[in-house]
Coordinates of C-alpha atoms and ligand atoms in Angstrom, one line a residue:
M75 CA 55.8 60.8 148.4
D76 CA 59.1 61.6 146.8
T77 CA 61.5 64.1 148.4
I78 CA 64.3 65.6 146.4
H79 CA 67.0 68.0 147.6
G80 CA 68.6 70.7 145.6
T81 CA 70.1 74.1 146.2
P82 CA 67.9 76.9 147.7
A83 CA 67.8 79.6 145.0
S84 CA 64.9 81.9 145.9
P85 CA 63.0 81.7 149.2
G86 CA 59.3 80.9 149.7
I87 CA 56.9 77.9 149.8
A88 CA 54.7 76.8 146.9
L89 CA 52.2 74.0 146.3
G90 CA 50.5 73.1 143.0
P91 CA 50.4 70.8 140.1
A92 CA 53.7 70.2 138.2
V93 CA 54.0 71.8 134.8
L94 CA 56.8 70.6 132.6
F95 CA 58.7 73.3 130.8
K96 CA 58.8 72.7 127.1
K97 CA 60.8 74.8 124.9
A98 CA 59.1 74.6 121.5
K99 CA 61.6 72.5 119.5
V100 CA 63.0 74.3 116.6
E101 CA 63.7 72.2 113.5
I102 CA 66.7 73.7 111.7
V103 CA 66.5 72.7 108.1
R104 CA 69.9 73.0 106.3
R105 CA 69.8 74.4 102.8
R106 CA 72.3 75.3 100.1
L107 CA 71.8 78.6 98.6
E108 CA 71.9 79.6 94.9
E109 CA 73.7 82.8 94.0
A110 CA 70.4 84.6 93.6
D111 CA 69.3 83.5 97.1
I112 CA 72.2 85.1 98.9
E113 CA 71.1 88.7 99.2
P114 CA 67.5 87.8 100.2
E115 CA 69.1 85.5 102.8
M116 CA 71.1 88.4 104.2
A117 CA 68.0 90.5 104.4
R118 CA 66.2 87.7 106.2
F119 CA 69.1 87.5 108.7
K120 CA 69.1 91.3 109.2
A121 CA 65.3 91.2 109.8
A122 CA 65.7 88.4 112.4
I123 CA 68.4 90.5 114.2
E124 CA 66.0 93.5 114.2
A125 CA 63.1 91.3 115.5
S126 CA 65.4 90.0 118.2
R127 CA 66.4 93.5 119.1
G128 CA 62.8 94.6 119.5
Q129 CA 62.0 91.6 121.7
L130 CA 65.0 92.1 123.9
E131 CA 64.3 95.8 124.3
A132 CA 60.7 95.0 125.3
L133 CA 62.0 92.3 127.7
A134 CA 64.5 94.8 129.2
E135 CA 61.8 97.3 129.8
R136 CA 59.4 94.8 131.3
T137 CA 62.0 93.3 133.6
A138 CA 63.2 96.8 134.7
K139 CA 59.6 97.6 135.7
E140 CA 59.0 94.3 137.5
A141 CA 62.3 93.3 138.9
G142 CA 64.5 96.4 138.7
E143 CA 67.2 97.8 136.5
A144 CA 69.9 95.5 137.8
E145 CA 68.0 92.4 136.6
A146 CA 67.2 94.1 133.2
A147 CA 70.9 94.5 132.6
I148 CA 71.2 91.0 131.4
F149 CA 69.1 91.9 128.3
Q150 CA 71.3 94.9 127.6
A151 CA 74.2 92.4 127.5
H152 CA 72.1 90.2 125.1
L153 CA 71.5 93.3 122.9
M154 CA 75.2 93.8 122.7
F155 CA 75.7 90.4 121.2
L156 CA 73.3 91.4 118.3
D157 CA 76.0 94.0 117.4
D158 CA 79.0 91.8 118.0
P159 CA 81.0 91.4 114.8
A160 CA 82.3 88.0 116.0
I161 CA 78.7 86.8 115.7
V162 CA 77.1 89.0 113.0
E163 CA 80.0 89.3 110.6
T164 CA 81.0 85.7 111.0
V165 CA 77.4 84.6 110.1
E166 CA 77.3 87.0 107.1
D167 CA 80.7 85.7 105.9
R168 CA 79.7 82.1 106.1
V169 CA 76.3 82.6 104.5
R170 CA 78.0 84.3 101.6
S171 CA 81.1 82.1 101.2
Q172 CA 79.6 78.7 102.1
R173 CA 76.2 79.5 100.6
R174 CA 74.4 78.0 103.6
N175 CA 71.1 79.2 105.1
A176 CA 71.2 81.7 107.9
E177 CA 69.6 79.6 110.7
A178 CA 72.1 76.8 110.2
V179 CA 75.0 79.2 110.3
V180 CA 73.6 81.2 113.3
A181 CA 73.2 78.0 115.3
E182 CA 76.7 76.9 114.4
V183 CA 78.5 80.2 115.1
T184 CA 76.8 80.9 118.4
A185 CA 77.5 77.3 119.5
E186 CA 81.2 77.8 118.7
Q187 CA 81.3 81.2 120.6
A188 CA 79.5 79.7 123.6
A189 CA 81.9 76.6 123.6
A190 CA 84.9 78.9 123.5
L191 CA 83.6 81.0 126.5
A192 CA 82.6 77.9 128.5
A193 CA 86.1 76.4 128.1
L194 CA 87.6 79.4 130.0
P195 CA 88.0 78.5 133.7
H196 CA 86.0 81.4 135.0
A197 CA 82.4 81.3 136.3
Y198 CA 81.7 84.8 135.0
L199 CA 82.7 83.9 131.4
A200 CA 80.8 80.5 131.6
E201 CA 77.7 82.6 132.4
R202 CA 78.3 84.6 129.2
A203 CA 78.3 81.3 127.3
A204 CA 74.7 80.7 128.4
D205 CA 73.9 84.2 127.2
V206 CA 75.4 83.7 123.8
R207 CA 73.4 80.4 123.4
D208 CA 70.3 82.3 124.5
V209 CA 70.7 85.0 121.9
G210 CA 71.6 82.5 119.2
D211 CA 68.4 80.6 120.0
R212 CA 66.4 83.8 119.8
I213 CA 67.7 84.7 116.3
V214 CA 67.1 81.2 115.0
R215 CA 63.5 81.2 116.3
N216 CA 62.9 84.5 114.6
L217 CA 64.4 83.1 111.4
V218 CA 62.2 80.0 111.4
G219 CA 59.2 82.0 112.5
V220 CA 58.4 80.3 115.9
G221 CA 58.9 83.5 117.9
G222 CA 61.8 84.6 120.1
G223 CA 60.4 83.3 123.3
P224 CA 60.0 79.8 124.7
A225 CA 56.7 78.0 124.8
G226 CA 55.1 76.3 127.8
A227 CA 52.5 77.1 130.4
G228 CA 53.2 80.3 132.3
V229 CA 55.6 81.6 129.8
A230 CA 54.7 84.6 127.7
G231 CA 56.5 84.4 124.4
A232 CA 58.4 87.7 123.7
A233 CA 57.4 87.5 120.0
G234 CA 53.8 88.0 121.0
E235 CA 52.4 84.5 121.6
E236 CA 51.1 85.3 125.1
A237 CA 50.1 82.2 127.0
D238 CA 46.3 82.3 127.6
P239 CA 45.9 82.7 131.3
A240 CA 42.3 81.3 131.1
S241 CA 43.5 78.1 129.5
A242 CA 46.5 77.6 131.7
S243 CA 46.3 77.1 135.5
P244 CA 48.9 78.0 138.1
G245 CA 51.6 75.4 138.7
I246 CA 55.1 74.6 139.6
L247 CA 57.4 74.7 136.6
F248 CA 60.0 71.9 136.2
A249 CA 62.8 72.4 133.7
H250 CA 66.2 70.9 133.0
D251 CA 67.5 74.5 132.9
L252 CA 66.1 78.0 132.4
A253 CA 67.9 80.7 130.6
P254 CA 67.7 84.2 132.2
S255 CA 65.4 85.3 129.4
D256 CA 63.1 82.3 130.0
T257 CA 63.0 83.3 133.7
A258 CA 62.2 86.9 132.9
Q259 CA 59.2 85.8 130.8
L260 CA 57.6 83.7 133.5
D261 CA 54.1 84.8 134.3
R262 CA 54.0 85.3 138.0
R263 CA 50.2 84.5 138.1
L264 CA 50.9 81.1 136.6
V265 CA 54.3 80.1 137.8
L266 CA 54.1 79.5 141.5
A267 CA 57.7 78.4 141.7
F268 CA 60.3 76.7 139.6
V269 CA 62.7 73.8 139.9
T270 CA 65.7 73.2 137.6
E271 CA 67.9 70.1 137.4
V272 CA 71.1 72.2 136.9
G273 CA 72.4 75.6 138.0
G274 CA 73.8 77.2 141.1
P275 CA 72.5 79.8 143.5
T276 CA 74.5 82.7 142.0
S277 CA 73.4 82.2 138.4
H278 CA 71.5 85.0 136.7
T279 CA 68.4 82.8 136.8
A280 CA 68.5 82.4 140.5
I281 CA 69.2 86.0 141.1
M282 CA 66.3 87.0 138.9
A283 CA 64.0 84.6 140.7
R284 CA 64.8 86.3 143.9
S285 CA 64.1 89.7 142.5
L286 CA 60.8 88.5 140.9
G287 CA 59.8 86.9 144.2
I288 CA 59.3 83.4 142.7
P289 CA 60.4 80.6 145.0
A290 CA 63.0 78.4 143.3
V291 CA 65.1 75.3 143.9
V292 CA 68.0 74.6 141.5
G293 CA 70.5 71.8 140.9
T294 CA 68.2 69.0 141.9
G295 CA 69.7 66.4 139.5
D296 CA 67.4 64.1 137.6
V297 CA 64.0 65.4 138.8
L298 CA 62.4 65.3 135.3
A299 CA 62.6 61.6 135.2
R300 CA 60.5 61.4 138.4
V301 CA 57.9 64.1 137.9
R302 CA 54.8 63.8 135.6
E303 CA 52.8 66.6 134.2
G304 CA 49.9 67.5 136.5
M305 CA 51.1 65.6 139.6
A306 CA 50.9 67.4 142.9
A307 CA 54.2 69.0 144.0
A308 CA 55.4 71.3 146.8
I309 CA 58.7 73.2 147.1
D310 CA 60.5 74.9 149.9
G311 CA 62.8 77.5 148.4
D312 CA 64.5 78.3 151.8
A313 CA 65.5 74.7 152.4
G314 CA 66.0 73.7 148.8
S315 CA 63.6 70.8 148.9
V316 CA 61.0 69.5 146.5
V317 CA 58.3 67.0 147.3
L318 CA 56.5 65.1 144.5
G319 CA 53.1 63.7 145.4
P320 CA 53.0 65.1 149.0
D321 CA 50.5 63.2 151.2
E322 CA 47.7 65.1 153.0
A323 CA 49.7 65.9 156.2
A324 CA 52.7 67.2 154.2
S325 CA 50.4 69.3 152.0
R326 CA 48.8 70.8 155.1
G327 CA 52.3 71.5 156.6
F328 CA 53.4 73.3 153.4
E329 CA 50.2 75.3 153.2
R330 CA 50.6 76.5 156.8
R331 CA 54.2 77.5 156.2
R332 CA 53.2 79.3 153.0
Q333 CA 50.6 81.4 154.8
E334 CA 53.1 82.1 157.6
A335 CA 55.8 83.2 155.1
T336 CA 53.3 85.6 153.4
A337 CA 52.3 87.1 156.7
R338 CA 56.0 87.5 157.6
R339 CA 56.9 89.3 154.4
E340 CA 54.1 91.7 155.0
G341 CA 55.3 92.3 158.5
L342 CA 58.9 92.9 157.4
R343 CA 57.7 95.7 155.1
R344 CA 56.8 97.7 158.2
L345 CA 60.4 97.5 159.4
R346 CA 61.8 99.4 156.5
D347 CA 62.2 102.7 158.3
L348 CA 62.8 101.4 161.8
P349 CA 66.4 101.2 163.2
A350 CA 68.2 97.9 163.7
V351 CA 68.2 98.1 167.5
T352 CA 68.3 95.2 170.0
T353 CA 65.7 95.0 172.8
D354 CA 68.3 96.4 175.2
G355 CA 69.1 99.4 173.0
R356 CA 72.3 98.5 171.0
A357 CA 72.1 99.8 167.4
I358 CA 73.8 98.1 164.5
E359 CA 74.1 99.8 161.1
L360 CA 72.6 97.6 158.3
A361 CA 74.1 98.5 154.9
A362 CA 73.7 97.2 151.4
N363 CA 76.3 95.7 149.0
V364 CA 76.1 97.1 145.5
G365 CA 78.0 96.6 142.3
H366 CA 76.7 99.2 140.0
P367 CA 75.0 102.7 140.2
R368 CA 71.7 101.2 138.8
E369 CA 71.5 99.0 141.9
A370 CA 71.4 101.9 144.3
A371 CA 67.7 102.9 144.0
P372 CA 66.3 99.3 144.3
A373 CA 68.6 98.7 147.2
L374 CA 67.2 101.7 149.1
E375 CA 63.7 100.0 149.0
Y376 CA 64.9 97.6 151.7
G377 CA 65.9 100.3 154.1
P378 CA 69.7 100.1 154.4
T379 CA 71.4 103.1 156.1
G380 CA 74.4 103.1 153.8
V381 CA 76.5 101.1 151.4
G382 CA 79.0 98.9 153.2
L383 CA 80.6 97.6 150.0
Y384 CA 80.5 99.1 146.5
R385 CA 82.3 96.5 144.4
T386 CA 83.8 98.8 141.8
E387 CA 85.2 95.9 139.7
F388 CA 81.8 95.4 138.1
L389 CA 82.4 98.6 136.2
F390 CA 85.4 97.0 134.7
L391 CA 84.1 93.6 133.7
D392 CA 82.2 92.7 130.5
R393 CA 83.9 95.4 128.3
D394 CA 86.9 95.8 126.1
T395 CA 88.1 99.2 127.4
L396 CA 88.7 100.5 130.9
P397 CA 86.4 103.2 132.4
D398 CA 88.3 106.5 132.5
E399 CA 88.4 108.9 135.5
D400 CA 85.3 110.8 134.4
E401 CA 83.2 107.6 134.0
Q402 CA 84.3 106.3 137.4
Y403 CA 83.6 109.7 139.0
E404 CA 80.1 109.7 137.6
A405 CA 79.5 106.1 138.8
Y406 CA 80.7 106.8 142.3
R407 CA 79.0 110.1 142.5
A408 CA 75.6 108.6 141.4
V409 CA 75.7 106.1 144.3
A410 CA 76.8 108.7 146.9
E411 CA 74.0 111.0 145.8
A412 CA 71.4 108.3 145.8
F413 CA 72.4 107.5 149.5
G414 CA 72.4 111.2 150.5
R415 CA 73.9 111.6 154.0
Y416 CA 74.4 107.9 154.5
P417 CA 78.0 106.5 154.2
V418 CA 79.0 104.8 150.9
I419 CA 82.1 102.6 151.2
I420 CA 83.8 102.3 147.8
R421 CA 86.2 99.5 147.5
T422 CA 89.2 99.9 145.2
L423 CA 89.5 97.4 142.3
D424 CA 89.3 93.8 143.5
I425 CA 90.1 91.8 140.3
G426 CA 92.0 88.6 139.9
G427 CA 90.9 85.4 141.7
D428 CA 87.6 84.6 140.0
K429 CA 87.0 88.0 138.5
E430 CA 88.7 88.7 135.2
V431 CA 88.9 92.0 133.4
P432 CA 89.4 91.3 129.7
A433 CA 90.6 94.9 129.0
L434 CA 93.6 94.3 131.3
G435 CA 94.7 91.0 129.8
L436 CA 96.0 89.7 133.1
P437 CA 98.2 86.6 132.9
R438 CA 96.6 83.2 133.8
E439 CA 97.9 81.9 137.2
S440 CA 97.8 78.4 138.7
N441 CA 96.6 79.7 142.1
P442 CA 94.7 82.9 141.3
F443 CA 93.2 83.4 144.7
L444 CA 96.7 83.4 146.2
G445 CA 98.2 85.4 143.3
W446 CA 98.2 88.8 141.8
R447 CA 94.8 90.2 142.8
A448 CA 93.1 93.2 144.3
L449 CA 95.4 95.7 146.1
R450 CA 98.4 93.8 144.9
I451 CA 97.5 94.8 141.3
S452 CA 96.6 98.4 142.3
L453 CA 100.0 98.9 144.0
Q454 CA 101.8 97.8 140.9
R455 CA 99.5 99.2 138.2
R456 CA 99.7 102.8 139.6
D457 CA 98.0 104.2 136.5
L458 CA 94.8 102.3 137.4
F459 CA 95.0 103.0 141.1
E460 CA 95.6 106.7 140.6
T461 CA 92.7 107.1 138.2
Q462 CA 90.4 105.3 140.6
L463 CA 91.5 107.3 143.7
R464 CA 91.2 110.6 141.8
A465 CA 87.6 109.7 140.8
M466 CA 86.8 108.9 144.4
W467 CA 88.2 112.2 145.7
R468 CA 86.1 114.1 143.2
A469 CA 83.0 112.1 144.0
A470 CA 83.6 112.6 147.7
A471 CA 82.6 116.3 147.1
H472 CA 79.1 115.1 146.5
G473 CA 78.4 112.6 149.4
N474 CA 79.6 110.7 152.4
I475 CA 82.3 108.5 150.7
L476 CA 84.8 106.2 152.4
V477 CA 87.5 104.2 150.6
M478 CA 88.3 100.6 151.3
F479 CA 91.3 98.5 150.2
P480 CA 90.8 94.8 149.5
M481 CA 93.1 91.8 150.2
V482 CA 95.5 93.4 152.6
A483 CA 98.1 91.1 154.2
T484 CA 100.7 93.6 155.5
I485 CA 101.0 97.0 157.1
G486 CA 103.3 98.0 154.2
E487 CA 100.5 97.6 151.7
I488 CA 98.3 99.9 153.8
R489 CA 101.0 102.6 154.0
Q490 CA 101.6 102.5 150.3
A491 CA 97.9 102.7 149.5
K492 CA 97.4 105.6 151.9
A493 CA 100.4 107.4 150.4
A494 CA 98.8 107.0 146.9
L495 CA 95.5 108.3 148.3
R496 CA 97.2 111.5 149.6
A497 CA 99.1 112.0 146.4
A498 CA 95.9 111.7 144.3
R499 CA 94.4 114.5 146.4
E500 CA 97.4 116.7 146.1
G501 CA 97.5 116.2 142.3
L502 CA 93.8 117.2 142.0
V503 CA 94.2 120.2 144.3
A504 CA 97.2 121.4 142.3
E505 CA 95.1 121.2 139.2
G506 CA 92.4 123.3 140.9
K507 CA 89.8 120.4 140.9
T508 CA 87.1 120.2 143.5
V509 CA 87.6 117.3 145.9
G510 CA 85.9 116.1 149.1
A511 CA 87.1 117.5 152.4
K512 CA 87.9 114.0 153.6
L513 CA 88.1 110.4 152.5
P514 CA 88.3 108.1 155.5
A515 CA 90.3 104.9 154.6
G516 CA 89.6 101.4 155.8
I517 CA 90.6 97.9 154.8
M518 CA 88.9 94.6 154.2
V519 CA 90.0 92.0 156.7
E520 CA 89.8 89.0 154.6
T521 CA 93.2 87.3 155.0
P522 CA 94.0 85.4 158.1
A523 CA 97.2 87.6 158.3
A524 CA 95.1 90.7 158.6
A525 CA 92.8 89.2 161.2
V526 CA 95.6 87.8 163.4
A527 CA 97.6 91.1 163.2
A528 CA 94.5 93.3 163.3
D529 CA 95.8 95.1 166.4
I530 CA 98.9 96.2 164.3
L531 CA 96.9 97.2 161.2
A532 CA 94.1 99.0 163.2
K533 CA 96.6 101.8 164.0
E534 CA 96.8 102.7 160.3
V535 CA 93.1 102.9 159.3
D536 CA 89.8 104.4 160.1
F537 CA 87.7 101.2 160.0
F538 CA 87.7 97.5 159.2
S539 CA 85.2 95.5 157.2
L540 CA 85.4 91.7 157.5
G541 CA 85.3 90.0 154.1
T542 CA 84.2 86.6 155.2
N543 CA 83.8 85.2 151.7
D544 CA 87.6 85.2 151.4
L545 CA 88.4 84.9 155.1
I546 CA 86.6 81.6 155.2
Q547 CA 88.4 80.3 152.1
Y548 CA 91.8 81.3 153.3
T549 CA 91.3 80.1 156.9
L550 CA 89.9 76.7 156.1
A551 CA 91.9 76.3 152.9
V552 CA 88.8 75.8 150.8
D553 CA 88.6 77.3 147.3
R554 CA 85.4 79.3 147.4
V555 CA 84.4 78.3 143.8
N556 CA 85.2 74.6 144.0
E557 CA 82.0 72.6 144.7
K558 CA 83.9 69.5 145.6
V559 CA 85.2 71.0 148.9
A560 CA 82.1 73.2 149.4
Y561 CA 81.0 71.0 152.4
L562 CA 84.0 72.4 154.3
Y563 CA 83.1 76.0 153.6
D564 CA 81.4 76.9 156.9
P565 CA 81.0 80.5 158.3
F566 CA 80.2 79.0 161.7
N567 CA 83.5 77.0 162.0
P568 CA 85.0 78.1 165.3
A569 CA 88.4 78.9 163.7
V570 CA 86.5 81.5 161.5
L571 CA 84.6 82.8 164.5
R572 CA 87.7 83.3 166.5
L573 CA 89.4 85.3 163.8
I574 CA 86.3 87.5 163.5
D575 CA 86.2 88.0 167.2
K576 CA 89.9 88.9 167.3
T577 CA 89.4 91.5 164.6
V578 CA 86.4 93.2 166.2
D579 CA 88.3 93.3 169.5
A580 CA 91.4 94.8 168.0
A581 CA 89.4 97.4 166.2
H582 CA 87.6 98.5 169.3
R583 CA 90.8 98.6 171.4
A584 CA 92.2 100.9 168.7
G585 CA 89.1 103.1 168.8
I586 CA 87.9 102.3 165.2
W587 CA 84.7 100.6 164.1
C588 CA 84.4 97.2 162.5
G589 CA 81.8 96.0 160.0
M590 CA 81.3 92.9 157.9
C591 CA 80.5 92.8 154.2
G592 CA 80.9 89.1 153.3
E593 CA 77.8 87.0 152.8
M594 CA 77.9 85.9 156.4
A595 CA 76.6 89.4 157.4
G596 CA 73.3 88.6 155.7
L597 CA 72.7 85.4 157.5
A598 CA 70.0 86.0 160.1
A599 CA 71.2 82.8 161.8
A600 CA 74.6 84.4 162.4
A601 CA 73.2 87.6 163.8
P602 CA 73.3 86.5 167.5
F603 CA 77.0 85.9 167.2
L604 CA 77.8 89.0 165.1
V605 CA 75.8 91.2 167.5
G606 CA 77.2 89.4 170.5
I607 CA 80.8 90.0 169.7
G608 CA 80.1 93.7 169.0
L609 CA 80.2 94.2 165.2
D610 CA 79.1 97.8 164.5
E611 CA 77.9 97.4 160.9
L612 CA 76.7 94.6 158.7
S613 CA 76.5 95.0 154.9
M614 CA 74.6 92.5 152.8
S615 CA 72.6 91.8 149.6
P616 CA 69.7 94.3 149.9
P617 CA 66.8 91.8 150.3
S618 CA 68.5 90.4 153.4
V619 CA 68.4 93.7 155.3
P620 CA 64.8 93.3 156.6
L621 CA 65.4 89.7 157.6
V622 CA 68.6 90.6 159.6
K623 CA 66.9 93.6 161.1
E624 CA 64.0 91.5 162.3
A625 CA 66.4 89.2 164.1
I626 CA 68.3 92.1 165.7
R627 CA 65.2 93.9 166.8
G628 CA 64.1 90.7 168.6
M629 CA 67.3 89.9 170.5
S630 CA 69.0 91.1 173.6
A631 CA 72.6 92.2 173.0
R632 CA 73.6 91.1 176.5
E633 CA 72.2 87.6 175.9
A634 CA 73.8 87.5 172.5
G635 CA 77.1 88.5 174.0
R636 CA 76.9 85.6 176.5
L637 CA 76.1 83.2 173.7
A638 CA 78.8 84.5 171.4
R639 CA 81.4 83.8 174.2
Q640 CA 80.1 80.2 174.4
A641 CA 80.2 79.9 170.6
L642 CA 83.9 80.7 170.6
D643 CA 84.5 77.6 172.7
C644 CA 82.3 75.2 170.6
E645 CA 84.0 72.3 168.9
S646 CA 82.3 72.5 165.5
G647 CA 80.2 74.6 163.2
E648 CA 77.2 72.3 163.9
E649 CA 77.5 72.9 167.6
V650 CA 77.6 76.7 167.0
R651 CA 74.5 76.6 164.8
E652 CA 72.5 74.7 167.5
L653 CA 73.8 77.1 170.2
L654 CA 72.8 80.2 168.3
K655 CA 69.3 78.9 167.7
S656 CA 68.7 79.0 171.5
L657 CA 68.7 82.8 171.5
P658 CA 65.2 84.2 171.3
T659 CA 64.9 86.6 168.4
G660 CA 61.2 87.5 168.8
R661 CA 59.6 88.2 165.5
E662 CA 57.6 91.2 164.7
G663 CA 54.7 91.2 162.4
Ligands
PEP53 C1 84.6 89.0 150.8 O1 85.6 88.4 150.4 O2 83.9 88.6 151.8 C2 84.0 90.1 150.0 C3 83.0 90.8 150.5 O3 84.6 90.4 148.8 P1 84.4 89.5 147.5 O4 83.2 88.6 147.7 O5 84.1 90.6 146.4 O6 85.7 88.9 147.3
MG54 MG1 86.9 89.3 149.0

């Protein structure tokens, strides 16, 4: 029995024979073209582009149906590469001027583009590099006639070579890496789970696995050297572990947990329309984090009672021009209307740090998380800020919208932001435009300065929302995207807990509510502490809503309060975790 640990990427338990993922190897033959071959070669290239387009459109449609619009968006991005002059025109130029065959040139050009993107120090752009490689691979496959999809058990080729379900049996797929398009093509009847040697939990592949409901473990290191085709395997997608050749006792344990997990998921579905109320009657709002209007409808399936964080910067990424006031208005209005009477908290632009907006051409900085980001940019680029605030005021006429400012460190920033908010309304009214009657304003508490001085800042705002993703990195001095120091990044560290407690306390003393929209809000294990110190709202990735609701509905707020006080006196994160486990959170289902 061989146990391997990786990163949990998609929850669930699976047992079955190992299936090694084989991407049909494409032989690229390099040819020199005669003058007479050039036009036919161009036609062949164009036909391959069109074939790729057809496959990607079909994939987008299928993914939208099975996993939702948000997951299908990746293929829209791939489709855009098919029209990108940096790829298409460069290939055409080289085929003509260098008289080389299209597949050789496509492979070369897309590899160059991907390498250029991967060299940029931003996770977001590195992901785009994988997308360019994926698209290049598809065009080459269409040129050489092996189809645009990968081969291997459980994978349906997008070019039509469906894997024969009768000849293939269900198994656990092992791969070095899976491109998002490989993942979208996995046949859920055949792929019980997958394991990859590389990758992180926030890659598109991991996100897609979660939406497709396929358990997954990523970043296991050299698992392919240890697994053989057909050997028994088991994975725990919650713990991030993989067992090769489990003995009988281990197999029985996995099977029992698999059945329990299935029953639990079914049970959670029944919680969808029930409130998040503790056994002694304290209600907590559970809201969803969204980044795009297309995410609103799928999010509602999990039963959130609002949007606690609408990350507007996603409207600005991945494009060469900025969205104008009307486009932003439509995007904000769409989410507000989808959520009806429920509150939708729209955060003003939070760029900088690890989020880059190509259209703004921001200068590179040596400490971007401590630099010109978020509200600091908005207060200096007044054109951007005013456009966004005007769009929010107009959208507020169609729903229950609140505005939230990110990365606040001083009271002066809040005052300036609120003055801009008032001025935006006055401007619209003077122009005779329809605006919302009110637009309550809050701040993210995500700098230690804001948490420590929360009593001062609370007087200026209508609500707080704790941004723990940043609060943890600034409190513990741990860059949130640096895996070398990731072991120190701990939401349960008592220093972090004390700042959270201080913030909630200051909010309540000032008579305002306090929520949390960092990833910590979606940790069921943290719920006893968060409920215990009195958070009013928790906003999280939508699939976490039922899990956190289940924990809340099973606990007593009084008991949680007692435990939370003890947690604040613990010496370490480990001690806090152990302590919080002692609170009964009776499960329903
Ligand atoms: C946070 O910092 O916790 C947060 C929610 O914002 P972001 O992750 O977008 O920085
Ligand atoms: Mg943040």
